[in-house]
Amino acid sequence: MWQGFRNFLLRGNVVDLAVAVMIGAAFNSVVDGFIVAFVDPLLAIILGSAGEDLALIQVGVFPVGVFISAVVTFILKAAVIYFVIVRPFSSLAARLAAAPPPPAPTPADVVLLTEIRDLQKQQLEALKR
């Protein structure tokens, strides 16, 4: 049971899919930060809900810090995912792939047939002499 579970976890596509989901969730904050920092204020300026005296380039209109914070958070999350999940699983998979699989035991019928063949060879050689 544990062997099957280990094989399931160490398949490359399972780890890749999990990492993709985590990176996608982390990237969501970057998109949200971009919308809050640039799209929402721009729409407020265009639609006039931000006030009549609001200029396009005015300090505080575009909260760029929100977007920069979201990008930095994404980069930190991606680094943690890489160093905690991707790199250890890659090295583990490489070690397991490099180790030769244990030889499969020879089935009993093959062993028996090999013994019969060897006995027949010995008998044939004894008759030739």
GROMACS .gro file of C-alpha atoms in nm:
model
  129
    1MET     CA    1   0.000   0.000   0.000
    2TRP     CA    2   0.277   0.245   0.091
    3GLN     CA    3   0.472   0.155  -0.223
    4GLY     CA    4   0.173   0.244  -0.441
    5PHE     CA    5   0.119   0.571  -0.254
    6ARG     CA    6   0.487   0.659  -0.294
    7ASN     CA    7   0.475   0.583  -0.666
    8PHE     CA    8   0.164   0.800  -0.697
    9LEU     CA    9   0.331   1.096  -0.525
   10LEU     CA   10   0.657   1.065  -0.714
   11ARG     CA   11   0.499   1.068  -1.057
   12GLY     CA   12   0.616   1.387  -1.223
   13ASN     CA   13   0.273   1.496  -1.340
   14VAL     CA   14   0.123   1.489  -0.989
   15VAL     CA   15   0.389   1.722  -0.850
   16ASP     CA   16   0.374   1.944  -1.159
   17LEU     CA   17  -0.002   1.977  -1.132
   18ALA     CA   18   0.015   2.064  -0.761
   19VAL     CA   19   0.281   2.328  -0.826
   20ALA     CA   20   0.077   2.473  -1.113
   21VAL     CA   21  -0.229   2.509  -0.891
   22MET     CA   22  -0.026   2.680  -0.617
   23ILE     CA   23   0.146   2.918  -0.861
   24GLY     CA   24  -0.189   2.999  -1.023
   25ALA     CA   25  -0.340   3.083  -0.686
   26ALA     CA   26  -0.042   3.300  -0.598
   27PHE     CA   27  -0.058   3.479  -0.935
   28ASN     CA   28  -0.418   3.569  -0.860
   29SER     CA   29  -0.294   3.822  -0.605
   30VAL     CA   30  -0.076   3.987  -0.872
   31VAL     CA   31  -0.377   4.027  -1.101
   32ASP     CA   32  -0.587   4.161  -0.813
   33GLY     CA   33  -0.310   4.406  -0.721
   34PHE     CA   34  -0.288   4.529  -1.081
   35ILE     CA   35  -0.663   4.585  -1.093
   36VAL     CA   36  -0.667   4.771  -0.762
   37ALA     CA   37  -0.359   4.979  -0.846
   38PHE     CA   38  -0.426   5.071  -1.208
   39VAL     CA   39  -0.760   4.964  -1.352
   40ASP     CA   40  -0.991   5.079  -1.072
   41PRO     CA   41  -0.839   5.430  -1.044
   42LEU     CA   42  -0.831   5.466  -1.423
   43LEU     CA   43  -1.199   5.371  -1.447
   44ALA     CA   44  -1.277   5.615  -1.166
   45ILE     CA   45  -1.102   5.893  -1.356
   46ILE     CA   46  -1.269   5.807  -1.688
   47LEU     CA   47  -1.616   5.770  -1.541
   48GLY     CA   48  -1.577   6.079  -1.323
   49SER     CA   49  -1.656   5.914  -0.993
   50ALA     CA   50  -1.323   6.020  -0.845
   51GLY     CA   51  -1.406   6.389  -0.850
   52GLU     CA   52  -1.399   6.671  -1.101
   53ASP     CA   53  -1.063   6.816  -0.994
   54LEU     CA   54  -0.878   6.481  -1.011
   55ALA     CA   55  -0.586   6.485  -1.252
   56LEU     CA   56  -0.449   6.175  -1.422
   57ILE     CA   57  -0.104   6.214  -1.271
   58GLN     CA   58  -0.165   6.305  -0.912
   59VAL     CA   59   0.007   6.161  -0.609
   60GLY     CA   60  -0.207   5.889  -0.458
   61VAL     CA   61  -0.432   5.827  -0.757
   62PHE     CA   62  -0.257   5.506  -0.855
   63PRO     CA   63  -0.158   5.304  -0.546
   64VAL     CA   64   0.144   5.144  -0.710
   65GLY     CA   65   0.259   5.007  -0.375
   66VAL     CA   66  -0.030   4.761  -0.376
   67PHE     CA   67   0.086   4.619  -0.709
   68ILE     CA   68   0.453   4.609  -0.610
   69SER     CA   69   0.362   4.436  -0.285
   70ALA     CA   70   0.160   4.176  -0.476
   71VAL     CA   71   0.450   4.111  -0.715
   72VAL     CA   72   0.700   4.073  -0.429
   73THR     CA   73   0.462   3.839  -0.246
   74PHE     CA   74   0.422   3.630  -0.563
   75ILE     CA   75   0.799   3.606  -0.610
   76LEU     CA   76   0.846   3.498  -0.247
   77LYS     CA   77   0.572   3.236  -0.274
   78ALA     CA   78   0.719   3.104  -0.599
   79ALA     CA   79   1.064   3.081  -0.437
   80VAL     CA   80   0.926   2.889  -0.140
   81ILE     CA   81   0.738   2.650  -0.369
   82TYR     CA   82   1.052   2.593  -0.575
   83PHE     CA   83   1.289   2.536  -0.284
   84VAL     CA   84   1.047   2.338  -0.063
   85ILE     CA   85   0.861   2.128  -0.322
   86VAL     CA   86   1.008   2.131  -0.673
   87ARG     CA   87   1.377   2.097  -0.594
   88PRO     CA   88   1.350   1.818  -0.332
   89PHE     CA   89   1.109   1.616  -0.546
   90SER     CA   90   1.329   1.660  -0.853
   91SER     CA   91   1.638   1.536  -0.669
   92LEU     CA   92   1.443   1.247  -0.518
   93ALA     CA   93   1.307   1.148  -0.857
   94ALA     CA   94   1.656   1.168  -1.008
   95ARG     CA   95   1.797   0.945  -0.733
   96LEU     CA   96   1.519   0.692  -0.776
   97ALA     CA   97   1.558   0.694  -1.153
   98ALA     CA   98   1.936   0.644  -1.126
   99ALA     CA   99   1.905   0.344  -0.896
  100PRO     CA  100   1.857   0.026  -1.096
  101PRO     CA  101   1.537  -0.157  -1.016
  102PRO     CA  102   1.581  -0.478  -0.822
  103PRO     CA  103   1.593  -0.784  -1.045
  104ALA     CA  104   1.264  -0.962  -1.078
  105PRO     CA  105   1.265  -1.312  -0.931
  106THR     CA  106   1.273  -1.586  -1.190
  107PRO     CA  107   0.940  -1.768  -1.204
  108ALA     CA  108   0.941  -2.127  -1.078
  109ASP     CA  109   0.837  -2.274  -1.413
  110VAL     CA  110   1.130  -2.106  -1.589
  111VAL     CA  111   1.371  -2.240  -1.327
  112LEU     CA  112   1.227  -2.590  -1.371
  113LEU     CA  113   1.250  -2.573  -1.750
  114THR     CA  114   1.611  -2.453  -1.726
  115GLU     CA  115   1.699  -2.750  -1.504
  116ILE     CA  116   1.532  -2.991  -1.747
  117ARG     CA  117   1.724  -2.840  -2.039
  118ASP     CA  118   2.055  -2.869  -1.854
  119LEU     CA  119   1.985  -3.233  -1.761
  120GLN     CA  120   1.900  -3.318  -2.121
  121LYS     CA  121   2.225  -3.157  -2.239
  122GLN     CA  122   2.420  -3.365  -1.988
  123GLN     CA  123   2.246  -3.685  -2.095
  124LEU     CA  124   2.305  -3.609  -2.463
  125GLU     CA  125   2.674  -3.544  -2.401
  126ALA     CA  126   2.703  -3.870  -2.202
  127LEU     CA  127   2.548  -4.066  -2.489
  128LYS     CA  128   2.787  -3.914  -2.743
  129ARG     CA  129   3.090  -4.040  -2.553
   0.00000   0.00000   0.00000
